[in-house]
Each structure stands twice: as C-alpha cells, then as structure tokens.
Amino acid sequence: MSDREPRDRVERWVDLDADAQRVWAEVGGFGAIADWHPLVESCELVELDGDLHRHLRLADGALMLERLVEQGPHHYRYEIVEGPLPVEDYLSTFTVFARGKGCRVFWSASFEPAIPDAEEADRVVAAVYEAGLAAIRDRFSA
C-alpha cells in the first residue's frame, strides 16, 4: 500500500443532438480550442523537441503551454507544461463519441493540486471545462 494520496480527477461532459463526426470536425482539433472556448483568446501550434505543443493566450492575458501526448480519431490527450492553473502533473483527455442519435463531448483530467486547498484546484479545472462545454453546447444547439 502506498502512502501517496490519490490524484484528483475532474470529469465533465455535454450531450448534443449533433453528429459526432461534425462536432469533432469543428471542435476536436488540438489547435481548435481558441475557436470555441470563451476563456482562450488565441492558440498557436508549435513543435518543440519533436512534440506538438499549443501556446494559449487566455482571455485574462495569462499564457499556457500544453503538449499533445496522444491523438486518435475522436480524442486527444495532453499535459500542461506551464500555465496559471493551480495544478501539477496534469493530464487531460478531450473526447467526442457517438451516443444514440447524437454525441457526447467528454473532458477529463487527473492532476496533483498545487495549492493547499485541493477542492479549490478541482473547482478551477471544473470551471474551465464547464465554460468550454457550455460554449460547445450553445454552438450546436443553434
């Protein structure tokens, strides 16, 4: 048995009455986040040490650097290299999958809180996901 505390995990999703292929085509690219997330002002894809990264400028002016870890037909996994979120060892997955006549957009992360209040770290990550998923919901409900 390990003395290490379990990693925090945040999961959020939105169900849409839209085709998974269409949703993925519009929001699924690793570099597409600035096109739909209200907290992301710009996204620039760059290759660093052979890996694809995205430089994000957030709406509040903060900067983030994220590295693509894995990409599949309807998902990608990434880690935060540096940024303002109160987390460490952050690994996230963004997925779109068919569900009934529509689809589900599922966003999850596991991480170590970088602040004493782990619940606050969870709330910050959840708020980022909820803002993005609400924008996706609004985009596809029109």
GROMACS .gro file of C-alpha atoms in nm:
model
  142
    1MET     CA    1   0.000   0.000   0.000
    2SER     CA    2   0.129   0.343  -0.093
    3ASP     CA    3   0.142   0.647   0.134
    4ARG     CA    4   0.076   0.862  -0.171
    5GLU     CA    5  -0.264   1.026  -0.179
    6PRO     CA    6  -0.479   0.957  -0.485
    7ARG     CA    7  -0.468   1.206  -0.770
    8ASP     CA    8  -0.757   1.446  -0.809
    9ARG     CA    9  -0.987   1.382  -1.104
   10VAL     CA   10  -1.233   1.614  -1.274
   11GLU     CA   11  -1.480   1.493  -1.539
   12ARG     CA   12  -1.736   1.700  -1.726
   13TRP     CA   13  -1.944   1.632  -2.035
   14VAL     CA   14  -2.222   1.762  -2.252
   15ASP     CA   15  -2.466   1.559  -2.462
   16LEU     CA   16  -2.556   1.702  -2.801
   17ASP     CA   17  -2.817   1.630  -3.067
   18ALA     CA   18  -2.545   1.653  -3.331
   19ASP     CA   19  -2.339   1.405  -3.528
   20ALA     CA   20  -2.010   1.312  -3.357
   21GLN     CA   21  -1.815   1.350  -3.683
   22ARG     CA   22  -1.948   1.702  -3.733
   23VAL     CA   23  -1.877   1.804  -3.375
   24TRP     CA   24  -1.525   1.661  -3.389
   25ALA     CA   25  -1.458   1.837  -3.719
   26GLU     CA   26  -1.544   2.173  -3.560
   27VAL     CA   27  -1.402   2.145  -3.208
   28GLY     CA   28  -1.179   1.838  -3.199
   29GLY     CA   29  -0.850   1.962  -3.335
   30PHE     CA   30  -0.574   2.020  -3.081
   31GLY     CA   31  -0.531   2.369  -3.224
   32ALA     CA   32  -0.904   2.449  -3.248
   33ILE     CA   33  -0.966   2.542  -2.884
   34ALA     CA   34  -0.948   2.920  -2.944
   35ASP     CA   35  -1.229   2.883  -3.199
   36TRP     CA   36  -1.479   2.767  -2.937
   37HIS     CA   37  -1.355   2.816  -2.578
   38PRO     CA   38  -1.451   3.158  -2.437
   39LEU     CA   39  -1.153   3.164  -2.198
   40VAL     CA   40  -0.897   3.110  -2.477
   41GLU     CA   41  -0.811   3.417  -2.683
   42SER     CA   42  -0.556   3.255  -2.915
   43CYS     CA   43  -0.384   2.924  -2.985
   44GLU     CA   44  -0.060   2.873  -3.174
   45LEU     CA   45   0.066   2.524  -3.256
   46VAL     CA   46   0.443   2.476  -3.238
   47GLU     CA   47   0.677   2.180  -3.248
   48LEU     CA   48   0.921   2.161  -2.957
   49ASP     CA   49   1.169   1.875  -2.921
   50GLY     CA   50   0.971   1.672  -3.173
   51ASP     CA   51   0.638   1.708  -2.989
   52LEU     CA   52   0.337   1.917  -3.087
   53HIS     CA   53   0.257   2.191  -2.834
   54ARG     CA   54  -0.003   2.463  -2.818
   55HIS     CA   55   0.069   2.810  -2.682
   56LEU     CA   56  -0.253   2.953  -2.541
   57ARG     CA   57  -0.323   3.314  -2.456
   58LEU     CA   58  -0.614   3.323  -2.216
   59ALA     CA   59  -0.879   3.594  -2.206
   60ASP     CA   60  -0.720   3.737  -1.889
   61GLY     CA   61  -0.381   3.762  -2.064
   62ALA     CA   62  -0.225   3.459  -1.895
   63LEU     CA   63  -0.019   3.220  -2.107
   64MET     CA   64  -0.024   2.840  -2.111
   65LEU     CA   65   0.188   2.580  -2.284
   66GLU     CA   66   0.037   2.235  -2.338
   67ARG     CA   67   0.192   1.927  -2.502
   68LEU     CA   68  -0.003   1.678  -2.712
   69VAL     CA   69   0.056   1.332  -2.565
   70GLU     CA   70  -0.175   1.120  -2.780
   71GLN     CA   71  -0.423   1.173  -3.061
   72GLY     CA   72  -0.686   0.938  -3.204
   73PRO     CA   73  -0.977   0.963  -3.446
   74HIS     CA   74  -1.205   1.138  -3.190
   75HIS     CA   75  -0.988   1.216  -2.890
   76TYR     CA   76  -0.665   1.373  -2.781
   77ARG     CA   77  -0.470   1.365  -2.457
   78TYR     CA   78  -0.247   1.649  -2.344
   79GLU     CA   79  -0.048   1.772  -2.047
   80ILE     CA   80   0.015   2.119  -1.913
   81VAL     CA   81   0.381   2.213  -1.941
   82GLU     CA   82   0.333   2.554  -1.779
   83GLY     CA   83   0.046   2.783  -1.700
   84PRO     CA   84  -0.163   2.956  -1.435
   85LEU     CA   85  -0.383   2.665  -1.321
   86PRO     CA   86  -0.318   2.556  -0.959
   87VAL     CA   87  -0.221   2.202  -1.064
   88GLU     CA   88   0.084   1.986  -1.123
   89ASP     CA   89   0.130   1.666  -1.321
   90TYR     CA   90  -0.189   1.749  -1.514
   91LEU     CA   91  -0.302   1.502  -1.782
   92SER     CA   92  -0.627   1.566  -1.968
   93THR     CA   93  -0.834   1.388  -2.232
   94PHE     CA   94  -1.084   1.553  -2.468
   95THR     CA   95  -1.317   1.308  -2.647
   96VAL     CA   96  -1.621   1.317  -2.874
   97PHE     CA   97  -1.814   0.993  -2.916
   98ALA     CA   98  -2.142   0.888  -3.073
   99ARG     CA   99  -2.426   0.836  -2.828
  100GLY     CA  100  -2.769   0.741  -2.955
  101LYS     CA  101  -2.867   0.984  -3.231
  102GLY     CA  102  -2.622   1.244  -3.109
  103CYS     CA  103  -2.290   1.253  -2.929
  104ARG     CA  104  -2.119   1.324  -2.600
  105VAL     CA  105  -1.826   1.559  -2.557
  106PHE     CA  106  -1.629   1.433  -2.257
  107TRP     CA  107  -1.341   1.623  -2.094
  108SER     CA  108  -1.145   1.480  -1.803
  109ALA     CA  109  -0.822   1.541  -1.616
  110SER     CA  110  -0.614   1.389  -1.342
  111PHE     CA  111  -0.365   1.604  -1.153
  112GLU     CA  112  -0.200   1.690  -0.826
  113PRO     CA  113  -0.328   2.012  -0.665
  114ALA     CA  114  -0.053   2.275  -0.646
  115ILE     CA  115  -0.227   2.463  -0.365
  116PRO     CA  116  -0.321   2.350  -0.014
  117ASP     CA  117  -0.695   2.366  -0.091
  118ALA     CA  118  -0.742   2.067  -0.324
  119GLU     CA  119  -1.112   2.141  -0.361
  120GLU     CA  120  -1.029   2.486  -0.497
  121ALA     CA  121  -0.794   2.333  -0.755
  122ASP     CA  122  -1.078   2.098  -0.857
  123ARG     CA  123  -1.318   2.394  -0.886
  124VAL     CA  124  -1.078   2.588  -1.109
  125VAL     CA  125  -1.033   2.297  -1.351
  126ALA     CA  126  -1.408   2.223  -1.347
  127ALA     CA  127  -1.489   2.588  -1.424
  128VAL     CA  128  -1.259   2.583  -1.729
  129TYR     CA  129  -1.426   2.266  -1.856
  130GLU     CA  130  -1.778   2.390  -1.785
  131ALA     CA  131  -1.719   2.718  -1.971
  132GLY     CA  132  -1.586   2.534  -2.274
  133LEU     CA  133  -1.858   2.270  -2.278
  134ALA     CA  134  -2.130   2.535  -2.242
  135ALA     CA  135  -1.988   2.711  -2.548
  136ILE     CA  136  -1.990   2.383  -2.741
  137ARG     CA  137  -2.349   2.317  -2.632
  138ASP     CA  138  -2.454   2.665  -2.746
  139ARG     CA  139  -2.270   2.625  -3.076
  140PHE     CA  140  -2.451   2.304  -3.165
  141SER     CA  141  -2.795   2.386  -3.027
  142ALA     CA  142  -2.848   2.675  -3.269
   0.00000   0.00000   0.00000
